[in-house]
mmCIF file of C-alpha atoms in Angstrom:
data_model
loop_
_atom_site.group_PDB
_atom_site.id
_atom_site.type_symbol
_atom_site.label_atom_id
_atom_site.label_comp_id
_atom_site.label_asym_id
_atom_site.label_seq_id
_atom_site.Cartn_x
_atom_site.Cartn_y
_atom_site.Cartn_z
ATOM 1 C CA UNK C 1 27.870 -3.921 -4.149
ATOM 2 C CA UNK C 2 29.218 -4.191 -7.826
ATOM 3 C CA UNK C 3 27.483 -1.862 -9.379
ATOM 4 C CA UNK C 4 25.950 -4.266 -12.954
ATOM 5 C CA UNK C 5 26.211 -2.526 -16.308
ATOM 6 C CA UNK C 6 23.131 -1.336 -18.119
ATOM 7 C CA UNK C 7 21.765 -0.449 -14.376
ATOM 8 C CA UNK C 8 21.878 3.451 -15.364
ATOM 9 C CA UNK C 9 20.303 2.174 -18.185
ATOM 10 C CA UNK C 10 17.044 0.084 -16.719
ATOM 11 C CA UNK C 11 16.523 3.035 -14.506
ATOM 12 C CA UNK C 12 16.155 5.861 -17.150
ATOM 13 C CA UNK C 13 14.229 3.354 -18.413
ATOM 14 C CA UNK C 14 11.797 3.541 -15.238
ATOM 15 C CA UNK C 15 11.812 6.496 -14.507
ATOM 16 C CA UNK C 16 10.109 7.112 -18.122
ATOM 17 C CA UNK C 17 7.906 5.074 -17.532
ATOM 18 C CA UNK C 18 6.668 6.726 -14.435
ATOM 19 C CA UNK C 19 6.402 10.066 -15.757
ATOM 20 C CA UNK C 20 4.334 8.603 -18.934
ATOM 21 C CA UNK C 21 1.831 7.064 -16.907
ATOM 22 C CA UNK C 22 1.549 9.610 -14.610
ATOM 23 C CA UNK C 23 0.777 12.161 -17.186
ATOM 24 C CA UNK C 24 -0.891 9.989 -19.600
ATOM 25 C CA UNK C 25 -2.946 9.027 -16.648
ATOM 26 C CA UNK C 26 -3.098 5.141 -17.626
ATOM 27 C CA UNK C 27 -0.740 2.333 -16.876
ATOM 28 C CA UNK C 28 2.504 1.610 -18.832
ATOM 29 C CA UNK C 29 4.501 -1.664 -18.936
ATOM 30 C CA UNK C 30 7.990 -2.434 -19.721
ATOM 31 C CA UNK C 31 9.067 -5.644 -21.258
ATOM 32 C CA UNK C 32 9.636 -8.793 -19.917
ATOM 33 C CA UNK C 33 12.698 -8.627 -17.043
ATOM 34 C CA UNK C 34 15.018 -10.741 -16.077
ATOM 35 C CA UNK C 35 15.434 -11.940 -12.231
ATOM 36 C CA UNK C 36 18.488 -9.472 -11.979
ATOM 37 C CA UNK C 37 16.759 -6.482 -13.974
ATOM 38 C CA UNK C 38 13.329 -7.512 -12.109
ATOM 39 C CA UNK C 39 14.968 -6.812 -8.924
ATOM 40 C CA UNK C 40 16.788 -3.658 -9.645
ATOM 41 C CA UNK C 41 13.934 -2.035 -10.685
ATOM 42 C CA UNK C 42 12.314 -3.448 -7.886
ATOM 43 C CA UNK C 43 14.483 -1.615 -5.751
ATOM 44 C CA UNK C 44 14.156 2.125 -7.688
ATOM 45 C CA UNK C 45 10.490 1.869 -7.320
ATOM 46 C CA UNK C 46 11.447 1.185 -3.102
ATOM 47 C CA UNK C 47 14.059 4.001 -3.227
ATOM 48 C CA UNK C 48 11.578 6.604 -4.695
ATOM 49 C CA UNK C 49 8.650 5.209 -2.342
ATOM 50 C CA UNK C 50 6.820 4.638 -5.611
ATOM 51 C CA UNK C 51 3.620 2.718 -4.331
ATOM 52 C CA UNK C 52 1.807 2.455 -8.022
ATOM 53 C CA UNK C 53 3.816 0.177 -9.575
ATOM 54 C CA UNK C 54 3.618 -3.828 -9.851
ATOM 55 C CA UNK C 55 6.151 -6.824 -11.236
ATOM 56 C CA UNK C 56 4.234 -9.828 -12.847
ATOM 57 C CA UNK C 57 4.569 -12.177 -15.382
ATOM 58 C CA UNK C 58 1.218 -13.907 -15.721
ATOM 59 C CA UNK C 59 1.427 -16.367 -12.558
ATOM 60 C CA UNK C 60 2.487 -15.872 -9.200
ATOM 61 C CA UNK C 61 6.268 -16.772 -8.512
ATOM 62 C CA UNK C 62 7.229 -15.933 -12.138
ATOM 63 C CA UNK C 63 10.750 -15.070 -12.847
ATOM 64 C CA UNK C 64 10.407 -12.849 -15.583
ATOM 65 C CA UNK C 65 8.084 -10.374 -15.078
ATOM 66 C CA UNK C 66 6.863 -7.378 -16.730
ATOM 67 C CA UNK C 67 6.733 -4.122 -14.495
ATOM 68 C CA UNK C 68 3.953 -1.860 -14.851
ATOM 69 C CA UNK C 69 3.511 1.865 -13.587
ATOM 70 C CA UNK C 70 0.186 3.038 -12.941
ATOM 71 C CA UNK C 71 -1.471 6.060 -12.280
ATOM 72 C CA UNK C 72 -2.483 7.246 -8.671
ATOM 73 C CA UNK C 73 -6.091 6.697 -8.837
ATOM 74 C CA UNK C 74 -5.375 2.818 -10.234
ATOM 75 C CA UNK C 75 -5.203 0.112 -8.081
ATOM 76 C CA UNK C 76 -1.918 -1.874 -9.755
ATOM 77 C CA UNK C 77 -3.397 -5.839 -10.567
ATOM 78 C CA UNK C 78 -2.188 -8.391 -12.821
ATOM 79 C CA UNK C 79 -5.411 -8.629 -14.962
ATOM 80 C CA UNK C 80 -4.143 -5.119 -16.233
ATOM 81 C CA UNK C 81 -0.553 -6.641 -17.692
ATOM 82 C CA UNK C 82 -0.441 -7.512 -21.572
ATOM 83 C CA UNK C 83 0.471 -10.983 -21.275
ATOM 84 C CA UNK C 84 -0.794 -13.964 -22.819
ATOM 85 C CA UNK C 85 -0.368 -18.020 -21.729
ATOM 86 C CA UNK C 86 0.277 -20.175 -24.812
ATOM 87 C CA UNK C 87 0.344 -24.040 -23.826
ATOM 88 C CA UNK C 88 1.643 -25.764 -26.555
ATOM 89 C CA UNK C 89 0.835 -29.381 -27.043
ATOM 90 C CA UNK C 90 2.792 -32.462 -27.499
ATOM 91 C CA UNK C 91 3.274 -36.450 -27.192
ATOM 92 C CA UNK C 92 4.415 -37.070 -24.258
ATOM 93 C CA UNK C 93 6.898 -39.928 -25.970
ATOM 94 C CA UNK C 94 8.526 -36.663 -27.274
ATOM 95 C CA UNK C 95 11.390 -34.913 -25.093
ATOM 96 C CA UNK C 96 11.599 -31.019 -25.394
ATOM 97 C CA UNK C 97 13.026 -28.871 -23.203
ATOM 98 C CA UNK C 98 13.057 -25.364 -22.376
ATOM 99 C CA UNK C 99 15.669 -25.072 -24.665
ATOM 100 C CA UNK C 100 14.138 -26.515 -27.622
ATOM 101 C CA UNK C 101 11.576 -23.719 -27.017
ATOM 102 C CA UNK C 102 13.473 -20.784 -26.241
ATOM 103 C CA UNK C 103 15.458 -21.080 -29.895
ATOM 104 C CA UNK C 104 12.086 -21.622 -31.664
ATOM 105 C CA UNK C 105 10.579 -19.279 -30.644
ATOM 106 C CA UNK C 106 13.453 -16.669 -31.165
ATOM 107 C CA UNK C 107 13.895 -18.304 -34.719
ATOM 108 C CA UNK C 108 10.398 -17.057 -35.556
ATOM 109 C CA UNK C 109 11.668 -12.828 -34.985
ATOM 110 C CA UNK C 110 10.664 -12.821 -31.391
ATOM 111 C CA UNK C 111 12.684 -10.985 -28.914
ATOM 112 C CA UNK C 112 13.522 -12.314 -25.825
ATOM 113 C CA UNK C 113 11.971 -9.154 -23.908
ATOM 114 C CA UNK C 114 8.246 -9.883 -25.476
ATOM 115 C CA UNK C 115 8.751 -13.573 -23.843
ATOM 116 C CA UNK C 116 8.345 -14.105 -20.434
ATOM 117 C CA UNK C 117 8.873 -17.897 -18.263
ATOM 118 C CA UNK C 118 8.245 -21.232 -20.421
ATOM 119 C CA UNK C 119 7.375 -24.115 -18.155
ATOM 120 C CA UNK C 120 7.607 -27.278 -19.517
ATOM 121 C CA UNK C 121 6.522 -30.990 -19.074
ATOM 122 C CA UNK C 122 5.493 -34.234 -20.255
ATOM 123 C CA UNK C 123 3.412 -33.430 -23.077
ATOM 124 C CA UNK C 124 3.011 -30.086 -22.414
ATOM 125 C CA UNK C 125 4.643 -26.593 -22.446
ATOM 126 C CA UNK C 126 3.215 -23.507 -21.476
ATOM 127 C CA UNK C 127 4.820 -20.252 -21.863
ATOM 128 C CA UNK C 128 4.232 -16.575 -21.137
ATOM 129 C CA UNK C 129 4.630 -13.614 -24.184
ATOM 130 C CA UNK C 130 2.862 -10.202 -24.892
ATOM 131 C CA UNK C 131 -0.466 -9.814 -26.129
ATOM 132 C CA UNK C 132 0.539 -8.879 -29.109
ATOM 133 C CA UNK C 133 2.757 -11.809 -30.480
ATOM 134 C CA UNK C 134 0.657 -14.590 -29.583
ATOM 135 C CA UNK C 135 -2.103 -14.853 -32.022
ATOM 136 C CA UNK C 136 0.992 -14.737 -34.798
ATOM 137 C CA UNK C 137 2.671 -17.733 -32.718
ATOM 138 C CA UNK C 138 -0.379 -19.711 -32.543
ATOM 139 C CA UNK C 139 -1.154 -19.344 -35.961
ATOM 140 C CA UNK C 140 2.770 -19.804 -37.185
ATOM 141 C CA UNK C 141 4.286 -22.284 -35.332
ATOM 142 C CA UNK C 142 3.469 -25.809 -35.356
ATOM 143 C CA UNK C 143 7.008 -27.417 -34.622
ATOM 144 C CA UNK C 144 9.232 -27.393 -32.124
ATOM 145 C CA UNK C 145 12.775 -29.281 -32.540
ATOM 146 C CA UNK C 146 11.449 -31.209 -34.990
ATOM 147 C CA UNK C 147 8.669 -32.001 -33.435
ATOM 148 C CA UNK C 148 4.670 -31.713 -34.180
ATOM 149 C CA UNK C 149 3.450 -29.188 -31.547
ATOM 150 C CA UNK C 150 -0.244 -27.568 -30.968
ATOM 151 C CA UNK C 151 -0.472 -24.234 -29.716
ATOM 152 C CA UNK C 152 -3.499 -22.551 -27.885
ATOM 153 C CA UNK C 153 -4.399 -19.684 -26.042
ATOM 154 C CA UNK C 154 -4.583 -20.303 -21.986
ATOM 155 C CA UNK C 155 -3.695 -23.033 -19.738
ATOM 156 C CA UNK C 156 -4.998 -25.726 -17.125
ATOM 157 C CA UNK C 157 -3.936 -25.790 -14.081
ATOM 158 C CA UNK C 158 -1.887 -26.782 -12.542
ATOM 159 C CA UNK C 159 1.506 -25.141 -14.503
ATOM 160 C CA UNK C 160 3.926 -26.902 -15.089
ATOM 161 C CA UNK C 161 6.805 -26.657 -12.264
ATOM 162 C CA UNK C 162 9.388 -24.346 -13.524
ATOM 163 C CA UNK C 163 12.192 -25.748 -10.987
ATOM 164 C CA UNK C 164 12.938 -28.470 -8.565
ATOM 165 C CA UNK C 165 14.550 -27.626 -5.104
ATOM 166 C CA UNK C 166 16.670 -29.895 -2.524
ATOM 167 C CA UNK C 167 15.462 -27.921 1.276
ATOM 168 C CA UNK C 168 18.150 -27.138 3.656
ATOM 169 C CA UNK C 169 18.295 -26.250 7.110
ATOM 170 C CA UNK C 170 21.590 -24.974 8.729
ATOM 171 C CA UNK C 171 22.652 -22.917 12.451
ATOM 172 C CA UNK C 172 25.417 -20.032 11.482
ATOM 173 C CA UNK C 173 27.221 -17.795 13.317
ATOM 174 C CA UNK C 174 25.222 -14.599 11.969
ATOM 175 C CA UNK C 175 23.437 -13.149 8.878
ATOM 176 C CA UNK C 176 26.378 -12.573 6.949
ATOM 177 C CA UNK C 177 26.908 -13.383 3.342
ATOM 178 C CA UNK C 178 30.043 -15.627 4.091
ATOM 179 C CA UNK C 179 28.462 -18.043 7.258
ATOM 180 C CA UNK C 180 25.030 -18.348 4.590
ATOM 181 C CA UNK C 181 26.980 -19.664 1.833
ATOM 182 C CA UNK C 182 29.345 -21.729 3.318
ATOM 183 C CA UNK C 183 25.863 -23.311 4.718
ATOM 184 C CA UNK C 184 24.580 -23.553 1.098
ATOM 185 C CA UNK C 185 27.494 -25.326 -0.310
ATOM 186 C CA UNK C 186 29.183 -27.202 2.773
ATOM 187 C CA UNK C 187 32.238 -25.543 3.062
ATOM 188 C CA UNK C 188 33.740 -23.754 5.656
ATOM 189 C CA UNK C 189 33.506 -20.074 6.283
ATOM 190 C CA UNK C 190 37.291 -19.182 5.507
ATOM 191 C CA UNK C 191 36.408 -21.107 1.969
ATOM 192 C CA UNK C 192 33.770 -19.190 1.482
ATOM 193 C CA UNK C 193 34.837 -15.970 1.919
ATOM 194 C CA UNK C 194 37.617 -16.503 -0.528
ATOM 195 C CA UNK C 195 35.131 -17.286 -2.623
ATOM 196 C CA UNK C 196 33.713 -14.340 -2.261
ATOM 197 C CA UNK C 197 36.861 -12.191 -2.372
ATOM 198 C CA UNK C 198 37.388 -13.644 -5.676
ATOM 199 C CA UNK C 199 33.998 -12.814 -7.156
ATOM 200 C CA UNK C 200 32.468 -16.100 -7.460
ATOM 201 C CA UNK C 201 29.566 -15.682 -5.332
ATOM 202 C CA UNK C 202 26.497 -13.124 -6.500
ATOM 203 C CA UNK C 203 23.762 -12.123 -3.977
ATOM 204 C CA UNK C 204 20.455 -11.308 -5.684
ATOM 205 C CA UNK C 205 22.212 -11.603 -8.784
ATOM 206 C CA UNK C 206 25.205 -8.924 -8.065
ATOM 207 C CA UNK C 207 28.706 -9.520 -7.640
ATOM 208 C CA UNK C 208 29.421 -9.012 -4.421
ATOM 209 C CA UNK C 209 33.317 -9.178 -2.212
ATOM 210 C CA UNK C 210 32.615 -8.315 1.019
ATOM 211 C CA UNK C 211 31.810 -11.652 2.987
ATOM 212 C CA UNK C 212 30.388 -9.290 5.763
ATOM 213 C CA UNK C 213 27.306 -8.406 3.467
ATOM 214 C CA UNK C 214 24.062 -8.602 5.642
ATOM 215 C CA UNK C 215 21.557 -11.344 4.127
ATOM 216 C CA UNK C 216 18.214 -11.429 4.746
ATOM 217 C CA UNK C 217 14.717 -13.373 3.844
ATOM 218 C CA UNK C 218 14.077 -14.243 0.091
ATOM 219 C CA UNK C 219 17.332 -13.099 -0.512
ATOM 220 C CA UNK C 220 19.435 -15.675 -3.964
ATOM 221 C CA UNK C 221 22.684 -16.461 -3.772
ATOM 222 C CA UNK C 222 24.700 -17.952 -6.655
ATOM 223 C CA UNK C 223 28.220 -19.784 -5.611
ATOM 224 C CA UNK C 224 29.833 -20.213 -9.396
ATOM 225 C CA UNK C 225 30.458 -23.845 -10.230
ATOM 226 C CA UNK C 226 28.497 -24.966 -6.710
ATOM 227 C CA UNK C 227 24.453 -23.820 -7.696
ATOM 228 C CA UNK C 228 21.936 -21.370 -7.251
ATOM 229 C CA UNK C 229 20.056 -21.325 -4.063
ATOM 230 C CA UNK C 230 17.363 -19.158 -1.927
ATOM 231 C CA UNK C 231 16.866 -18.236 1.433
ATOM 232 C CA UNK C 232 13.549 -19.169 2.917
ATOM 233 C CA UNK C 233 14.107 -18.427 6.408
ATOM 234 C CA UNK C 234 16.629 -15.934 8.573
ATOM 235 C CA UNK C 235 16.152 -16.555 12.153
ATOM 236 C CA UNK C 236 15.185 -17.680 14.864
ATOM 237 C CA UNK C 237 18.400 -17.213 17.192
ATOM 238 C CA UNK C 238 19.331 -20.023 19.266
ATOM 239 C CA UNK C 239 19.870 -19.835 22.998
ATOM 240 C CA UNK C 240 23.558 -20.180 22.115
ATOM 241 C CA UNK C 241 23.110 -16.815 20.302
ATOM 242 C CA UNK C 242 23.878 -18.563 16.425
ATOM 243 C CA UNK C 243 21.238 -18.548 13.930
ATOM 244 C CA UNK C 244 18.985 -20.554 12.187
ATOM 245 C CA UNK C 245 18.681 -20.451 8.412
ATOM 246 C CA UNK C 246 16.429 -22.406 5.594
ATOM 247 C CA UNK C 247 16.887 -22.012 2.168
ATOM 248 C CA UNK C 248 16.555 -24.145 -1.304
ATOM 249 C CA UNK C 249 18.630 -25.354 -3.871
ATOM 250 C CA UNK C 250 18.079 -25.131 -7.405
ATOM 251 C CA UNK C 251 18.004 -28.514 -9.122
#
């Protein structure tokens, strides 16, 4: 695979954080991630067999997470992560968007790496940030696009759905990274692997042109211009010897 830039980077970045908690002898947290930085780091803490260490980002399923390091002797749990729910409040009449929220809450000096996922709905928003910030957001903002908004610490379940997904079930050839996304887009194989040749396909959020990549369970793909989509299921083979995938697209 491509190889993204800033990797280097993200993994000086964990490996300092390992050594700090292991010699401080408490857990240490990096800032918010994104899906692609989320599963890089993800894969150092594999690589080195690092068992203390945990990604979260408040509720299960989250896309940007935090990633904490912990000692030995601590048992990594989400109750230990410095992150805060915020629901903000609004009529329902009103239409904002996780848009509208994003650029407020940047406009007030926070960076994007303090903020984690912001789930909104009818009426409601609730979004993720550090400890830290959210007394001052709570206290600060009471606007959002215009509109009157009512911030408080916590949420009610249920959350607010962060995506909707179309299911898809298709029988391919084999678990490479060619037959799964001409599957997810309904194009042919040759198609796809063009596609892929010309860099317009990303698998777990790197670039990837070989269309003989291996895929596997949970994996994302992203087909630029067609949608995002995940991989539920790999397998079973059928008696014919193809195989049977599931997977979701991103609405």
């Amino acid at each position: 695979m491509e190889q993204k830039p800033g990797s280097a980077a993200l993994e000086s970045r964990f490996r300092d954080l390992m050594r700090l908690s292991s010699s401080a002898g408490r857990a240490r947290f990096m800032g918010f991630l994104d899906e692609r930085e989320a599963f890089a780091v993800h894969g150092f803490a594999q690589r080195e067999k690092e068992r203390s260490t945990m990604l979260w980002g408040g509720y299960p399923d989250a896309e940007r997470v935090m990633f904490g390091a912990f000692p030995d002797f601590m048992q990594p749990e989400g109750d230990a992560f410095p992150i805060t729910a915020v629901t903000a409040s609004f009529r329902k009449c009103d239409r904002l968007s996780h848009r509208d929220f994003l650029g407020a809450l940047l406009h007030a000096g926070i960076e994007r790496s303090a903020l984690g996922d912001i789930l909104v709905e009818e009426g409601r928003c609730v979004f993720f940030c550090r400890d830290e910030i959210s007394e001052f957001l709570i206290s600060q903002i009471s606007k959002i696009g215009g509109v009157g908004v009512r911030l408080s610490q916590g949420y009610g379940e249920p959350l607010p759905q962060a995506h909707h997904f179309e299911e898809w079930t298709a029988v391919i050839a084999s678990a490479r990274l060619d037959c799964a996304a001409a599957a997810a887009v309904s194009t042919s194989r040759e198609k796809a692997s063009e596609m892929i040749r010309s860099g317009l396909v990303q698998l777990n959020h790197d670039t990837v042109v070989s269309p003989s990549e291996e895929i596997r369970e949970g994996d994302k793909l992203s087909v630029r211009g067609k949608g995002r989509f995940v991989l539920d299921r790999v397998g079973p083979v059928t008696k014919k010897g193809r195989l049977i995938i599931k997977g979701r697209k991103y609405l």
